[in-house]
mmCIF file of N, CA and C in Angstrom:
data_model
loop_
_atom_site.group_PDB
_atom_site.id
_atom_site.type_symbol
_atom_site.label_atom_id
_atom_site.label_comp_id
_atom_site.label_asym_id
_atom_site.label_seq_id
_atom_site.Cartn_x
_atom_site.Cartn_y
_atom_site.Cartn_z
ATOM 1 N N GLY A 1 174.425 130.435 -91.780
ATOM 2 C CA GLY A 1 174.930 130.278 -90.456
ATOM 3 C C GLY A 1 173.856 129.918 -89.444
ATOM 4 N N LEU A 2 172.633 129.615 -89.907
ATOM 5 C CA LEU A 2 171.567 129.258 -88.974
ATOM 6 C C LEU A 2 171.524 127.749 -88.780
ATOM 7 N N SER A 3 171.140 127.336 -87.582
ATOM 8 C CA SER A 3 170.890 125.912 -87.371
ATOM 9 C C SER A 3 169.594 125.554 -88.088
ATOM 10 N N HIS A 4 169.328 124.261 -88.214
ATOM 11 C CA HIS A 4 168.086 123.834 -88.875
ATOM 12 C C HIS A 4 166.872 124.376 -88.127
ATOM 13 N N ALA A 5 166.897 124.297 -86.812
ATOM 14 C CA ALA A 5 165.772 124.791 -86.003
ATOM 15 C C ALA A 5 165.565 126.292 -86.191
ATOM 16 N N GLU A 6 166.655 127.046 -86.260
ATOM 17 C CA GLU A 6 166.555 128.491 -86.472
ATOM 18 C C GLU A 6 166.009 128.800 -87.861
ATOM 19 N N LEU A 7 166.435 128.040 -88.863
ATOM 20 C CA LEU A 7 165.951 128.238 -90.227
ATOM 21 C C LEU A 7 164.451 127.959 -90.307
ATOM 22 N N VAL A 8 164.009 126.887 -89.676
ATOM 23 C CA VAL A 8 162.585 126.552 -89.637
ATOM 24 C C VAL A 8 161.798 127.702 -89.013
ATOM 25 N N GLN A 9 162.298 128.250 -87.920
ATOM 26 C CA GLN A 9 161.618 129.374 -87.258
ATOM 27 C C GLN A 9 161.537 130.592 -88.175
ATOM 28 N N GLN A 10 162.600 130.859 -88.921
ATOM 29 C CA GLN A 10 162.586 131.989 -89.855
ATOM 30 C C GLN A 10 161.522 131.797 -90.933
ATOM 31 N N PHE A 11 161.443 130.593 -91.491
ATOM 32 C CA PHE A 11 160.421 130.308 -92.501
ATOM 33 C C PHE A 11 159.022 130.463 -91.906
ATOM 34 N N ARG A 12 158.829 129.982 -90.688
ATOM 35 C CA ARG A 12 157.503 130.014 -90.058
ATOM 36 C C ARG A 12 157.027 131.427 -89.758
ATOM 37 N N LYS A 13 157.943 132.330 -89.490
ATOM 38 C CA LYS A 13 157.516 133.692 -89.158
ATOM 39 C C LYS A 13 157.597 134.657 -90.345
ATOM 40 N N SER A 14 158.087 134.173 -91.482
ATOM 41 C CA SER A 14 158.221 135.028 -92.664
ATOM 42 C C SER A 14 156.961 134.985 -93.519
ATOM 43 N N SER A 15 156.673 136.094 -94.175
ATOM 44 C CA SER A 15 155.529 136.178 -95.089
ATOM 45 C C SER A 15 155.862 135.641 -96.466
ATOM 46 N N LEU A 16 157.168 135.635 -96.813
ATOM 47 C CA LEU A 16 157.576 135.244 -98.157
ATOM 48 C C LEU A 16 159.055 134.904 -98.167
ATOM 49 N N PHE A 17 159.419 133.828 -98.873
ATOM 50 C CA PHE A 17 160.817 133.501 -99.125
ATOM 51 C C PHE A 17 161.118 133.872 -100.564
ATOM 52 N N VAL A 18 162.131 134.700 -100.777
ATOM 53 C CA VAL A 18 162.468 135.187 -102.119
ATOM 54 C C VAL A 18 163.876 134.736 -102.477
ATOM 55 N N MET A 19 163.997 134.043 -103.611
ATOM 56 C CA MET A 19 165.308 133.635 -104.110
ATOM 57 C C MET A 19 165.298 133.684 -105.638
ATOM 58 N N PRO A 20 165.403 134.907 -106.201
ATOM 59 C CA PRO A 20 165.515 134.994 -107.656
ATOM 60 C C PRO A 20 166.910 134.520 -108.054
ATOM 61 N N SER A 21 166.965 133.586 -108.957
ATOM 62 C CA SER A 21 168.232 132.971 -109.300
ATOM 63 C C SER A 21 168.429 132.965 -110.809
ATOM 64 N N LEU A 22 169.652 133.203 -111.230
ATOM 65 C CA LEU A 22 169.979 133.106 -112.653
ATOM 66 C C LEU A 22 170.245 131.656 -113.033
ATOM 67 N N VAL A 23 170.833 130.896 -112.122
ATOM 68 C CA VAL A 23 171.149 129.496 -112.374
ATOM 69 C C VAL A 23 170.826 128.704 -111.110
ATOM 70 N N GLU A 24 169.886 127.813 -111.227
ATOM 71 C CA GLU A 24 169.491 126.983 -110.084
ATOM 72 C C GLU A 24 168.882 125.710 -110.628
ATOM 73 N N GLY A 25 169.225 124.604 -110.032
ATOM 74 C CA GLY A 25 168.605 123.342 -110.430
ATOM 75 C C GLY A 25 167.188 123.291 -109.901
ATOM 76 N N PHE A 26 166.938 122.388 -108.997
ATOM 77 C CA PHE A 26 165.595 122.273 -108.439
ATOM 78 C C PHE A 26 165.363 123.292 -107.332
ATOM 79 N N GLY A 27 166.338 123.591 -106.518
ATOM 80 C CA GLY A 27 166.160 124.558 -105.441
ATOM 81 C C GLY A 27 165.407 123.960 -104.265
ATOM 82 N N GLN A 28 166.015 123.009 -103.592
ATOM 83 C CA GLN A 28 165.415 122.329 -102.446
ATOM 84 C C GLN A 28 164.928 123.324 -101.393
ATOM 85 N N VAL A 29 165.590 124.448 -101.295
ATOM 86 C CA VAL A 29 165.225 125.435 -100.277
ATOM 87 C C VAL A 29 163.805 125.969 -100.476
ATOM 88 N N TYR A 30 163.327 125.978 -101.725
ATOM 89 C CA TYR A 30 161.938 126.384 -101.951
ATOM 90 C C TYR A 30 160.981 125.433 -101.233
ATOM 91 N N LEU A 31 161.245 124.130 -101.348
ATOM 92 C CA LEU A 31 160.399 123.148 -100.668
ATOM 93 C C LEU A 31 160.516 123.269 -99.153
ATOM 94 N N GLU A 32 161.716 123.568 -98.672
ATOM 95 C CA GLU A 32 161.889 123.737 -97.225
ATOM 96 C C GLU A 32 161.036 124.892 -96.718
ATOM 97 N N ALA A 33 161.005 125.986 -97.458
ATOM 98 C CA ALA A 33 160.182 127.130 -97.063
ATOM 99 C C ALA A 33 158.699 126.774 -97.130
ATOM 100 N N LEU A 34 158.279 126.180 -98.232
ATOM 101 C CA LEU A 34 156.875 125.798 -98.401
ATOM 102 C C LEU A 34 156.423 124.836 -97.306
ATOM 103 N N ALA A 35 157.283 123.894 -96.940
ATOM 104 C CA ALA A 35 156.928 122.908 -95.916
ATOM 105 C C ALA A 35 156.618 123.568 -94.576
ATOM 106 N N GLU A 36 157.182 124.739 -94.351
ATOM 107 C CA GLU A 36 156.926 125.464 -93.110
ATOM 108 C C GLU A 36 155.831 126.518 -93.278
ATOM 109 N N GLY A 37 155.145 126.467 -94.425
ATOM 110 C CA GLY A 37 154.030 127.381 -94.649
ATOM 111 C C GLY A 37 154.422 128.743 -95.175
ATOM 112 N N CYS A 38 155.617 128.844 -95.715
ATOM 113 C CA CYS A 38 156.099 130.126 -96.223
ATOM 114 C C CYS A 38 156.000 130.144 -97.753
ATOM 115 N N PRO A 39 155.155 131.003 -98.328
ATOM 116 C CA PRO A 39 155.090 131.123 -99.793
ATOM 117 C C PRO A 39 156.452 131.518 -100.350
ATOM 118 N N VAL A 40 156.669 131.229 -101.617
ATOM 119 C CA VAL A 40 157.977 131.484 -102.220
ATOM 120 C C VAL A 40 157.857 132.313 -103.504
ATOM 121 N N LEU A 41 158.956 132.978 -103.819
ATOM 122 C CA LEU A 41 159.082 133.739 -105.061
ATOM 123 C C LEU A 41 160.459 133.456 -105.632
ATOM 124 N N GLY A 42 160.494 133.032 -106.881
ATOM 125 C CA GLY A 42 161.756 132.758 -107.546
ATOM 126 C C GLY A 42 161.617 132.980 -109.035
ATOM 127 N N THR A 43 162.580 132.501 -109.767
ATOM 128 C CA THR A 43 162.577 132.707 -111.207
ATOM 129 C C THR A 43 162.161 131.439 -111.941
ATOM 130 N N ARG A 44 161.658 131.636 -113.144
ATOM 131 C CA ARG A 44 161.099 130.532 -113.935
ATOM 132 C C ARG A 44 162.151 129.574 -114.474
ATOM 133 N N ASN A 45 163.406 129.971 -114.480
ATOM 134 C CA ASN A 45 164.463 129.110 -115.009
ATOM 135 C C ASN A 45 164.944 128.086 -113.985
ATOM 136 N N THR A 46 164.283 128.010 -112.856
ATOM 137 C CA THR A 46 164.607 127.032 -111.817
ATOM 138 C C THR A 46 163.569 125.914 -111.875
ATOM 139 N N GLY A 47 163.629 125.010 -110.937
ATOM 140 C CA GLY A 47 162.628 123.955 -110.842
ATOM 141 C C GLY A 47 161.343 124.423 -110.200
ATOM 142 N N LEU A 48 161.276 125.670 -109.808
ATOM 143 C CA LEU A 48 160.110 126.204 -109.100
ATOM 144 C C LEU A 48 158.799 126.051 -109.870
ATOM 145 N N PRO A 49 158.750 126.272 -111.175
ATOM 146 C CA PRO A 49 157.490 126.069 -111.888
ATOM 147 C C PRO A 49 156.978 124.633 -111.808
ATOM 148 N N ASP A 50 157.882 123.667 -111.606
ATOM 149 C CA ASP A 50 157.459 122.276 -111.475
ATOM 150 C C ASP A 50 156.694 122.025 -110.182
ATOM 151 N N ILE A 51 156.964 122.823 -109.168
ATOM 152 C CA ILE A 51 156.237 122.700 -107.902
ATOM 153 C C ILE A 51 154.827 123.249 -108.094
ATOM 154 N N GLY A 52 154.769 124.433 -108.679
ATOM 155 C CA GLY A 52 153.478 125.041 -108.985
ATOM 156 C C GLY A 52 152.638 125.314 -107.754
ATOM 157 N N GLY A 53 151.434 125.763 -107.981
ATOM 158 C CA GLY A 53 150.516 126.037 -106.891
ATOM 159 C C GLY A 53 150.412 127.506 -106.564
ATOM 160 N N GLU A 54 149.422 127.809 -105.790
ATOM 161 C CA GLU A 54 149.090 129.185 -105.448
ATOM 162 C C GLU A 54 150.135 129.869 -104.560
ATOM 163 N N ALA A 55 150.924 129.085 -103.827
ATOM 164 C CA ALA A 55 151.934 129.650 -102.928
ATOM 165 C C ALA A 55 153.279 129.846 -103.616
ATOM 166 N N VAL A 56 153.343 129.487 -104.900
ATOM 167 C CA VAL A 56 154.575 129.612 -105.677
ATOM 168 C C VAL A 56 154.410 130.753 -106.666
ATOM 169 N N ASN A 57 155.330 131.691 -106.616
ATOM 170 C CA ASN A 57 155.297 132.863 -107.495
ATOM 171 C C ASN A 57 156.603 132.922 -108.267
ATOM 172 N N THR A 58 156.509 133.190 -109.565
ATOM 173 C CA THR A 58 157.716 133.229 -110.383
ATOM 174 C C THR A 58 157.730 134.467 -111.279
ATOM 175 N N THR A 59 158.934 134.823 -111.669
ATOM 176 C CA THR A 59 159.167 135.896 -112.619
ATOM 177 C C THR A 59 160.332 135.472 -113.501
ATOM 178 N N GLU A 60 160.526 136.161 -114.596
ATOM 179 C CA GLU A 60 161.641 135.849 -115.494
ATOM 180 C C GLU A 60 162.971 136.235 -114.846
ATOM 181 N N ALA A 61 163.988 135.427 -115.039
ATOM 182 C CA ALA A 61 165.327 135.733 -114.530
ATOM 183 C C ALA A 61 165.827 137.030 -115.148
ATOM 184 N N GLY A 62 166.351 137.895 -114.335
ATOM 185 C CA GLY A 62 166.905 139.159 -114.811
ATOM 186 C C GLY A 62 165.890 140.267 -115.009
ATOM 187 N N ASP A 63 164.619 139.990 -114.807
ATOM 188 C CA ASP A 63 163.569 140.999 -114.986
ATOM 189 C C ASP A 63 163.351 141.751 -113.672
ATOM 190 N N ILE A 64 164.142 142.767 -113.441
ATOM 191 C CA ILE A 64 164.095 143.518 -112.190
ATOM 192 C C ILE A 64 162.747 144.218 -112.022
ATOM 193 N N ASP A 65 162.219 144.796 -113.091
ATOM 194 C CA ASP A 65 160.919 145.471 -113.002
ATOM 195 C C ASP A 65 159.804 144.478 -112.670
ATOM 196 N N GLY A 66 159.836 143.310 -113.289
ATOM 197 C CA GLY A 66 158.843 142.280 -113.002
ATOM 198 C C GLY A 66 158.947 141.778 -111.572
ATOM 199 N N LEU A 67 160.166 141.584 -111.099
ATOM 200 C CA LEU A 67 160.395 141.150 -109.722
ATOM 201 C C LEU A 67 159.887 142.199 -108.742
ATOM 202 N N THR A 68 160.190 143.459 -109.013
ATOM 203 C CA THR A 68 159.750 144.552 -108.141
ATOM 204 C C THR A 68 158.231 144.636 -108.095
ATOM 205 N N ALA A 69 157.592 144.559 -109.253
ATOM 206 C CA ALA A 69 156.124 144.623 -109.304
ATOM 207 C C ALA A 69 155.498 143.455 -108.536
ATOM 208 N N LEU A 70 156.061 142.270 -108.695
ATOM 209 C CA LEU A 70 155.530 141.104 -107.994
ATOM 210 C C LEU A 70 155.741 141.225 -106.484
ATOM 211 N N LEU A 71 156.881 141.719 -106.076
ATOM 212 C CA LEU A 71 157.136 141.940 -104.644
ATOM 213 C C LEU A 71 156.161 142.963 -104.060
ATOM 214 N N GLU A 72 155.905 144.019 -104.805
ATOM 215 C CA GLU A 72 154.954 145.034 -104.331
ATOM 216 C C GLU A 72 153.558 144.440 -104.199
ATOM 217 N N TRP A 73 153.133 143.650 -105.188
ATOM 218 C CA TRP A 73 151.814 143.036 -105.143
ATOM 219 C C TRP A 73 151.713 142.056 -103.971
ATOM 220 N N LEU A 74 152.728 141.207 -103.821
ATOM 221 C CA LEU A 74 152.722 140.228 -102.744
ATOM 222 C C LEU A 74 152.756 140.891 -101.365
ATOM 223 N N SER A 75 153.417 142.031 -101.264
ATOM 224 C CA SER A 75 153.470 142.730 -99.971
ATOM 225 C C SER A 75 152.092 143.227 -99.549
ATOM 226 N N ARG A 76 151.223 143.426 -100.504
ATOM 227 C CA ARG A 76 149.837 143.822 -100.190
ATOM 228 C C ARG A 76 148.944 142.603 -99.968
ATOM 229 N N GLU A 77 149.204 141.512 -100.678
ATOM 230 C CA GLU A 77 148.322 140.342 -100.662
ATOM 231 C C GLU A 77 148.600 139.338 -99.545
ATOM 232 N N LEU A 78 149.861 139.142 -99.191
ATOM 233 C CA LEU A 78 150.213 138.049 -98.291
ATOM 234 C C LEU A 78 150.019 138.305 -96.795
ATOM 235 N N PRO A 79 150.370 139.486 -96.284
ATOM 236 C CA PRO A 79 150.263 139.662 -94.833
ATOM 237 C C PRO A 79 148.844 139.390 -94.317
ATOM 238 N N GLY A 80 148.797 138.598 -93.270
ATOM 239 C CA GLY A 80 147.514 138.281 -92.655
ATOM 240 C C GLY A 80 146.731 137.175 -93.335
ATOM 241 N N THR A 81 147.265 136.617 -94.413
ATOM 242 C CA THR A 81 146.569 135.551 -95.130
ATOM 243 C C THR A 81 147.044 134.213 -94.585
ATOM 244 N N THR A 82 146.204 133.552 -93.799
ATOM 245 C CA THR A 82 146.599 132.262 -93.225
ATOM 246 C C THR A 82 146.374 131.123 -94.204
ATOM 247 N N ARG A 83 145.392 131.245 -95.083
ATOM 248 C CA ARG A 83 145.096 130.180 -96.038
ATOM 249 C C ARG A 83 146.292 129.874 -96.928
ATOM 250 N N ILE A 84 147.025 130.884 -97.347
ATOM 251 C CA ILE A 84 148.150 130.662 -98.258
ATOM 252 C C ILE A 84 149.236 129.824 -97.582
ATOM 253 N N ARG A 85 149.340 129.918 -96.266
ATOM 254 C CA ARG A 85 150.318 129.120 -95.533
ATOM 255 C C ARG A 85 149.934 127.634 -95.603
ATOM 256 N N GLU A 86 148.657 127.349 -95.521
ATOM 257 C CA GLU A 86 148.182 125.964 -95.648
ATOM 258 C C GLU A 86 148.428 125.442 -97.065
ATOM 259 N N VAL A 87 148.185 126.298 -98.042
ATOM 260 C CA VAL A 87 148.422 125.928 -99.445
ATOM 261 C C VAL A 87 149.906 125.643 -99.663
ATOM 262 N N ALA A 88 150.771 126.450 -99.067
ATOM 263 C CA ALA A 88 152.220 126.254 -99.193
ATOM 264 C C ALA A 88 152.620 124.881 -98.652
ATOM 265 N N GLN A 89 152.136 124.551 -97.467
ATOM 266 C CA GLN A 89 152.478 123.257 -96.865
ATOM 267 C C GLN A 89 151.963 122.097 -97.712
ATOM 268 N N SER A 90 150.786 122.260 -98.266
ATOM 269 C CA SER A 90 150.209 121.220 -99.120
ATOM 270 C C SER A 90 151.052 121.026 -100.378
ATOM 271 N N SER A 91 151.542 122.117 -100.948
ATOM 272 C CA SER A 91 152.390 122.032 -102.147
ATOM 273 C C SER A 91 153.651 121.226 -101.863
ATOM 274 N N ALA A 92 154.271 121.488 -100.730
ATOM 275 C CA ALA A 92 155.517 120.798 -100.376
ATOM 276 C C ALA A 92 155.274 119.335 -100.057
ATOM 277 N N ALA A 93 154.126 119.024 -99.481
ATOM 278 C CA ALA A 93 153.834 117.650 -99.052
ATOM 279 C C ALA A 93 153.834 116.664 -100.215
ATOM 280 N N SER A 94 153.541 117.140 -101.403
ATOM 281 C CA SER A 94 153.505 116.224 -102.549
ATOM 282 C C SER A 94 154.900 115.884 -103.073
ATOM 283 N N PHE A 95 155.943 116.444 -102.460
ATOM 284 C CA PHE A 95 157.318 116.195 -102.894
ATOM 285 C C PHE A 95 158.118 115.475 -101.810
ATOM 286 N N SER A 96 157.583 114.381 -101.296
ATOM 287 C CA SER A 96 158.292 113.626 -100.263
ATOM 288 C C SER A 96 159.385 112.765 -100.895
ATOM 289 N N TRP A 97 160.369 112.375 -100.083
ATOM 290 C CA TRP A 97 161.425 111.501 -100.567
ATOM 291 C C TRP A 97 160.849 110.137 -100.934
ATOM 292 N N LEU A 98 159.856 109.675 -100.164
ATOM 293 C CA LEU A 98 159.226 108.391 -100.469
ATOM 294 C C LEU A 98 158.596 108.431 -101.861
ATOM 295 N N ARG A 99 157.853 109.461 -102.143
ATOM 296 C CA ARG A 99 157.213 109.591 -103.460
ATOM 297 C C ARG A 99 158.257 109.670 -104.577
ATOM 298 N N PHE A 100 159.332 110.397 -104.327
ATOM 299 C CA PHE A 100 160.414 110.509 -105.310
ATOM 300 C C PHE A 100 161.002 109.135 -105.617
ATOM 301 N N ARG A 101 161.314 108.350 -104.560
ATOM 302 C CA ARG A 101 161.886 107.020 -104.754
ATOM 303 C C ARG A 101 160.918 106.096 -105.498
ATOM 304 N N GLN A 102 159.639 106.166 -105.130
ATOM 305 C CA GLN A 102 158.651 105.321 -105.794
ATOM 306 C C GLN A 102 158.545 105.661 -107.279
ATOM 307 N N LYS A 103 158.556 106.954 -107.589
ATOM 308 C CA LYS A 103 158.485 107.362 -108.996
ATOM 309 C C LYS A 103 159.735 106.936 -109.747
ATOM 310 N N LEU A 104 160.882 107.084 -109.116
ATOM 311 C CA LEU A 104 162.142 106.694 -109.740
ATOM 312 C C LEU A 104 162.152 105.196 -110.044
ATOM 313 N N ILE A 105 161.745 104.397 -109.091
ATOM 314 C CA ILE A 105 161.699 102.948 -109.292
ATOM 315 C C ILE A 105 160.678 102.607 -110.384
ATOM 316 N N GLY A 106 159.526 103.269 -110.360
ATOM 317 C CA GLY A 106 158.506 103.037 -111.384
ATOM 318 C C GLY A 106 158.994 103.387 -112.777
ATOM 319 N N ASP A 107 159.777 104.470 -112.881
ATOM 320 C CA ASP A 107 160.314 104.877 -114.186
ATOM 321 C C ASP A 107 161.362 103.911 -114.698
ATOM 322 N N LEU A 108 162.054 103.220 -113.780
ATOM 323 C CA LEU A 108 163.114 102.291 -114.175
ATOM 324 C C LEU A 108 162.573 100.933 -114.592
ATOM 325 N N VAL A 109 161.384 100.611 -114.092
ATOM 326 C CA VAL A 109 160.804 99.293 -114.387
ATOM 327 C C VAL A 109 160.151 99.279 -115.737
#
């Protein structure tokens, strides 16, 4: 129910975006969070491992203990860390629509 501007503000002021999913394709929302400097946490069965990088954190789908441990660790590591926000934005920048189209055209030729 948030507008795009409100969603951007939420990502910018958040320490972490968490979306553990049992079934997810690529998960565009991970890139949206990263683009605003918000590190992400999700499950390995999504496209999140393809993004990779220091601002991307993953756990096995359905592993509640693993998710809890990772959340506890991140709650100690992330607050006050400005560098990770820069890393997050850099990770997202490599997934532009222009780059996607160029790769798609290159793969077809």
